[in-house]
Short mmCIF file of C-alpha atoms in Angstrom, two decimals:
data_model
loop_
_atom_site.label_atom_id
_atom_site.label_comp_id
_atom_site.label_asym_id
_atom_site.label_seq_id
_atom_site.Cartn_x
_atom_site.Cartn_y
_atom_site.Cartn_z
CA UNK Y 1 -55.60 13.73 19.13
CA UNK Y 2 -55.57 10.23 20.61
CA UNK Y 3 -52.90 8.85 22.91
CA UNK Y 4 -51.86 5.45 24.18
CA UNK Y 5 -49.48 4.69 27.06
CA UNK Y 6 -48.36 1.22 28.17
CA UNK Y 7 -45.65 0.09 30.58
CA UNK Y 8 -43.93 -3.29 30.61
CA UNK Y 9 -41.32 -4.94 32.78
CA UNK Y 10 -41.49 -8.14 30.73
CA UNK Y 11 -40.18 -7.33 27.25
CA UNK Y 12 -41.17 -10.73 25.90
CA UNK Y 13 -44.73 -10.02 26.93
CA UNK Y 14 -44.50 -6.54 25.43
CA UNK Y 15 -43.49 -8.07 22.12
CA UNK Y 16 -46.51 -10.37 22.14
CA UNK Y 17 -48.99 -7.76 23.32
CA UNK Y 18 -48.02 -4.76 21.28
CA UNK Y 19 -49.87 -5.85 18.14
CA UNK Y 20 -53.16 -6.51 19.89
CA UNK Y 21 -52.86 -3.32 21.94
CA UNK Y 22 -52.25 -1.29 18.79
CA UNK Y 23 -55.13 -2.94 16.95
CA UNK Y 24 -57.48 -2.24 19.85
CA UNK Y 25 -56.31 1.37 19.99
CA UNK Y 26 -56.65 1.69 16.21
CA UNK Y 27 -60.22 0.40 16.27
CA UNK Y 28 -61.18 3.06 18.80
CA UNK Y 29 -60.09 5.93 16.52
CA UNK Y 30 -62.51 8.17 14.67
CA UNK Y 31 -62.18 7.25 10.97
CA UNK Y 32 -61.45 10.85 9.98
CA UNK Y 33 -58.35 11.15 12.19
CA UNK Y 34 -57.27 7.52 12.31
CA UNK Y 35 -53.93 6.59 10.75
CA UNK Y 36 -54.21 4.33 7.72
CA UNK Y 37 -53.93 0.58 8.16
CA UNK Y 38 -50.60 0.82 6.31
CA UNK Y 39 -49.28 3.35 8.85
CA UNK Y 40 -50.45 1.06 11.65
CA UNK Y 41 -48.50 -1.84 10.10
CA UNK Y 42 -45.34 0.24 9.87
CA UNK Y 43 -45.83 1.23 13.52
CA UNK Y 44 -46.26 -2.42 14.54
CA UNK Y 45 -43.19 -3.46 12.59
CA UNK Y 46 -41.02 -0.67 14.03
CA UNK Y 47 -42.11 -1.45 17.59
CA UNK Y 48 -41.51 -5.16 17.07
CA UNK Y 49 -38.02 -4.55 15.65
CA UNK Y 50 -37.18 -2.13 18.45
CA UNK Y 51 -38.38 -4.29 21.34
CA UNK Y 52 -36.69 -7.32 19.73
CA UNK Y 53 -33.50 -5.26 19.54
CA UNK Y 54 -33.74 -4.41 23.25
CA UNK Y 55 -34.42 -8.05 24.11
CA UNK Y 56 -31.48 -9.35 22.11
CA UNK Y 57 -28.91 -6.62 22.60
CA UNK Y 58 -30.06 -4.29 25.38
CA UNK Y 59 -27.72 -3.91 28.37
CA UNK Y 60 -29.83 -3.35 31.48
CA UNK Y 61 -27.05 -3.97 34.00
CA UNK Y 62 -28.61 -5.29 37.21
CA UNK Y 63 -31.93 -3.58 36.58
CA UNK Y 64 -35.12 -5.35 35.60
CA UNK Y 65 -35.77 -4.29 32.01
CA UNK Y 66 -38.60 -1.79 31.78
CA UNK Y 67 -40.12 0.10 28.89
CA UNK Y 68 -42.88 2.62 28.50
CA UNK Y 69 -44.56 3.01 25.11
CA UNK Y 70 -46.21 6.35 24.39
CA UNK Y 71 -48.04 6.69 21.14
CA UNK Y 72 -50.19 9.47 19.76
CA UNK Y 73 -51.92 10.18 16.52
CA UNK Y 74 -53.24 13.42 15.10
CA UNK Y 75 -54.49 14.01 11.58
CA UNK Y 76 -53.49 10.46 10.60
CA UNK Y 77 -49.88 11.10 11.65
CA UNK Y 78 -48.28 8.77 14.23
CA UNK Y 79 -45.68 9.83 16.80
CA UNK Y 80 -44.28 7.24 19.18
CA UNK Y 81 -41.71 7.06 21.97
CA UNK Y 82 -40.32 4.02 23.79
CA UNK Y 83 -38.49 4.92 26.99
CA UNK Y 84 -36.24 2.23 28.47
CA UNK Y 85 -33.92 1.83 31.45
CA UNK Y 86 -31.02 0.25 29.55
CA UNK Y 87 -27.53 1.74 29.30
CA UNK Y 88 -28.36 2.74 25.72
CA UNK Y 89 -26.15 2.92 22.66
CA UNK Y 90 -25.24 5.37 19.92
CA UNK Y 91 -28.08 4.89 17.44
CA UNK Y 92 -26.59 7.03 14.68
CA UNK Y 93 -23.34 5.12 14.87
CA UNK Y 94 -25.09 1.75 14.52
CA UNK Y 95 -27.46 2.81 11.76
CA UNK Y 96 -25.91 2.02 8.39
CA UNK Y 97 -25.94 4.99 6.04
CA UNK Y 98 -28.48 4.84 3.25
CA UNK Y 99 -25.82 4.65 0.57
CA UNK Y 100 -23.98 1.80 2.31
CA UNK Y 101 -24.37 -1.33 0.22
CA UNK Y 102 -25.72 -4.33 2.10
CA UNK Y 103 -24.60 -7.88 1.65
CA UNK Y 104 -26.84 -9.76 -0.71
CA UNK Y 105 -29.63 -11.49 1.26
CA UNK Y 106 -28.08 -10.87 4.70
CA UNK Y 107 -29.04 -13.02 7.65
CA UNK Y 108 -28.54 -10.19 10.18
CA UNK Y 109 -28.36 -6.43 10.30
CA UNK Y 110 -31.65 -5.49 8.64
CA UNK Y 111 -33.60 -4.39 11.74
CA UNK Y 112 -32.40 -0.80 12.02
CA UNK Y 113 -32.66 -0.39 8.25
CA UNK Y 114 -36.28 -1.56 8.35
CA UNK Y 115 -36.96 0.91 11.17
CA UNK Y 116 -35.36 3.68 9.13
CA UNK Y 117 -37.35 2.81 6.02
CA UNK Y 118 -40.67 2.74 7.88
CA UNK Y 119 -40.21 6.10 9.64
CA UNK Y 120 -39.86 9.73 8.71
CA UNK Y 121 -37.87 10.82 11.79
CA UNK Y 122 -36.17 8.50 14.25
CA UNK Y 123 -33.80 9.01 17.19
CA UNK Y 124 -32.51 7.24 20.32
CA UNK Y 125 -31.19 9.62 22.94
CA UNK Y 126 -30.63 9.80 26.71
CA UNK Y 127 -33.21 11.67 28.78
CA UNK Y 128 -32.57 14.08 31.66
CA UNK Y 129 -33.88 11.46 34.07
CA UNK Y 130 -31.26 8.87 33.10
CA UNK Y 131 -33.35 6.74 30.74
CA UNK Y 132 -33.11 6.30 26.98
CA UNK Y 133 -35.81 7.43 24.61
CA UNK Y 134 -36.42 5.91 21.17
CA UNK Y 135 -38.65 8.23 19.20
CA UNK Y 136 -40.10 8.00 15.74
CA UNK Y 137 -42.77 9.54 13.57
CA UNK Y 138 -44.68 8.32 10.55
CA UNK Y 139 -46.58 10.94 8.55
CA UNK Y 140 -49.85 10.07 6.84
CA UNK Y 141 -48.20 10.23 3.42
CA UNK Y 142 -45.01 8.36 4.36
CA UNK Y 143 -43.43 6.64 1.39
CA UNK Y 144 -41.04 3.89 2.55
CA UNK Y 145 -40.19 3.04 -1.02
CA UNK Y 146 -37.85 6.05 -1.07
CA UNK Y 147 -35.57 4.25 1.38
CA UNK Y 148 -35.72 0.65 0.26
CA UNK Y 149 -33.28 -1.77 1.78
CA UNK Y 150 -32.00 -3.26 -1.44
CA UNK C 1 -41.89 -23.99 18.63
CA UNK C 2 -41.77 -26.46 15.75
CA UNK C 3 -43.12 -25.89 12.27
CA UNK C 4 -45.82 -27.93 10.62
CA UNK C 5 -44.34 -29.43 7.44
CA UNK C 6 -46.41 -31.15 4.76
CA UNK C 7 -44.52 -33.37 2.38
CA UNK C 8 -45.67 -33.25 -1.25
CA UNK C 9 -42.91 -35.33 -2.80
CA UNK C 10 -39.33 -36.34 -2.12
CA UNK C 11 -38.24 -32.90 -3.31
CA UNK C 12 -41.03 -30.55 -2.27
CA UNK C 13 -42.60 -29.60 1.05
CA UNK C 14 -45.05 -26.99 2.34
CA UNK C 15 -44.03 -25.29 5.58
CA UNK C 16 -46.97 -23.75 7.42
CA UNK C 17 -45.32 -20.75 9.03
CA UNK C 18 -47.89 -20.16 11.75
CA UNK C 19 -48.44 -16.88 13.57
CA UNK C 20 -44.87 -15.57 13.64
CA UNK C 21 -41.40 -16.02 12.24
CA UNK C 22 -39.17 -13.80 14.34
CA UNK C 23 -35.92 -13.88 16.31
CA UNK C 24 -37.52 -16.18 18.88
CA UNK C 25 -38.20 -19.07 16.51
CA UNK C 26 -35.85 -18.38 13.58
CA UNK C 27 -33.42 -21.03 14.84
CA UNK C 28 -36.26 -23.54 15.05
CA UNK C 29 -37.18 -22.74 11.44
CA UNK C 30 -33.57 -23.25 10.39
CA UNK C 31 -33.41 -26.63 12.17
CA UNK C 32 -36.67 -27.61 10.47
CA UNK C 33 -35.55 -26.79 6.95
CA UNK C 34 -32.06 -28.16 7.58
CA UNK C 35 -33.46 -31.60 8.38
CA UNK C 36 -35.45 -31.60 5.14
CA UNK C 37 -32.55 -30.32 3.04
CA UNK C 38 -30.44 -33.19 4.37
CA UNK C 39 -33.24 -35.55 3.27
CA UNK C 40 -33.01 -34.20 -0.28
CA UNK C 41 -35.83 -31.65 -0.28
CA UNK C 42 -35.08 -28.78 -2.66
CA UNK C 43 -38.39 -26.92 -3.05
CA UNK C 44 -40.00 -25.14 -0.11
CA UNK C 45 -43.45 -23.56 -0.25
CA UNK C 46 -43.85 -21.22 2.71
CA UNK C 47 -47.51 -20.81 3.71
CA UNK C 48 -47.90 -17.34 5.26
CA UNK C 49 -51.69 -17.37 5.49
CA UNK C 50 -51.72 -17.12 9.30
CA UNK C 51 -48.57 -15.08 9.79
CA UNK C 52 -48.96 -11.84 11.70
CA UNK C 53 -45.24 -11.21 12.29
CA UNK C 54 -42.22 -11.52 10.04
CA UNK C 55 -39.26 -9.63 11.45
CA UNK C 56 -35.75 -9.00 10.15
CA UNK C 57 -34.31 -12.09 11.85
CA UNK C 58 -37.13 -14.25 10.51
CA UNK C 59 -36.51 -12.92 7.02
CA UNK C 60 -32.80 -13.56 7.48
CA UNK C 61 -33.54 -17.22 8.23
CA UNK C 62 -35.47 -17.48 4.95
CA UNK C 63 -32.48 -15.96 3.14
CA UNK C 64 -30.38 -18.64 4.81
CA UNK C 65 -32.65 -21.35 3.40
CA UNK C 66 -32.46 -19.79 -0.05
CA UNK C 67 -28.67 -19.61 0.04
CA UNK C 68 -28.53 -23.26 0.98
CA UNK C 69 -30.78 -24.66 -1.74
CA UNK C 70 -30.29 -22.28 -4.66
CA UNK C 71 -26.93 -23.81 -5.75
CA UNK C 72 -28.86 -27.07 -6.33
CA UNK C 73 -31.56 -25.23 -8.28
CA UNK C 74 -33.87 -25.34 -5.26
CA UNK C 75 -36.76 -22.92 -4.91
CA UNK C 76 -38.43 -21.01 -2.10
CA UNK C 77 -41.97 -19.88 -2.89
CA UNK C 78 -44.22 -17.66 -0.78
CA UNK C 79 -47.90 -18.60 -0.71
CA UNK C 80 -51.03 -16.85 0.56
CA UNK C 81 -48.96 -13.96 1.89
CA UNK C 82 -50.70 -12.07 4.69
CA UNK C 83 -50.69 -8.26 4.68
CA UNK C 84 -48.15 -7.89 7.55
CA UNK C 85 -45.76 -10.19 5.68
CA UNK C 86 -46.40 -8.37 2.41
CA UNK C 87 -45.24 -5.10 4.02
CA UNK C 88 -41.86 -6.69 4.84
CA UNK C 89 -41.63 -8.35 1.42
CA UNK C 90 -42.14 -4.99 -0.30
CA UNK C 91 -39.85 -3.03 2.02
CA UNK C 92 -37.01 -5.45 1.34
CA UNK C 93 -37.95 -6.08 -2.29
CA UNK C 94 -37.90 -9.77 -1.48
CA UNK C 95 -40.47 -10.33 -4.22
CA UNK C 96 -37.51 -10.11 -6.63
CA UNK C 97 -36.06 -13.28 -5.13
CA UNK C 98 -39.04 -15.40 -4.10
CA UNK C 99 -42.00 -16.16 -6.34
CA UNK C 100 -45.33 -15.44 -4.69
CA UNK C 101 -48.54 -17.36 -5.20
CA UNK C 102 -52.06 -16.41 -4.13
CA UNK C 103 -52.60 -19.80 -2.49
CA UNK C 104 -50.72 -22.87 -1.37
CA UNK C 105 -52.59 -24.83 -4.04
CA UNK C 106 -51.36 -22.48 -6.78
CA UNK C 107 -47.79 -22.85 -5.50
CA UNK C 108 -48.14 -26.64 -5.42
CA UNK C 109 -49.32 -26.68 -9.05
CA UNK C 110 -46.49 -24.38 -10.16
CA UNK C 111 -43.76 -26.35 -8.40
CA UNK C 112 -45.14 -29.82 -9.15
#
C-alpha cells in the first residue's frame, strides 16, 4: 500500500500542484501495484473538479480555506479523501440523479456528474472534528462508460 | 490569460488552447472566440496538443461556442487531442458533436 498526504491553505495553488504531485507519486509506485494511467487520470480529474468546486462555491466563513488531500492505493485501487474547513453542503441533494436528463450541451452543472462518472463510491460528509470530508474510490476495473453524462 | 489564435482565412481560425481550459480562463476563451465570431469567423479548430486540463467549465465554454456558430453552419473541430482531454471527451461523449482530427494540419485540410 502506498499513501500520499498533502495540505494546502491556498486552493489555487492546490489546483495547479495536484497534477504534478500525483504524477510524481504515480512514478514512485511499484508497477505491480500501481493504478493504471487511466485510473490516475480519473483521480486527477475528480480532484480538479472538487477543488475547483470549493474555490468557486465553498463557504469558508471567516476562515482561511484549508484542505488536506489523503490518497492511497492498494492492488491498483485508489481511495482518496479531501478534508476541508468549509461549512459544507448536502452532496446528495446537489448531485443530479443518474436518470435526470441534462440540458443539451450545458454550460454549467457537469462537474458533480463528471465526479460521479469517474468514481465507484463518493460521499461528502461532516467529520466529528467539525470539518467536511469528500471521499471517493476508483477500483482498478472501474468502467465510467456505465454512467455517461449524455 | 489570452489564447493564441492563428487565422487561416476570413472564416477559419486555429485556437491553440495551451496548458489548461478550466473555470479560471473559460471567460477569457469566450471573449476570444466572441471577438472572432463578430468578425465573421465560423470555423474553429481547437488545438489541444499541449492541454493537460479540460474541466467541466472549460467544456461548457466550448459548448457555448458551438451553440453560437452552429446556426450559421459553423464548425468546431478538435485537433491533436491530448490524453487528459480525451478522457473528458469520452466521458461526456463530446466526440458525437465535435469532429476530431489527429493533427492541426489534418483539421486544416478538412475544413479548408
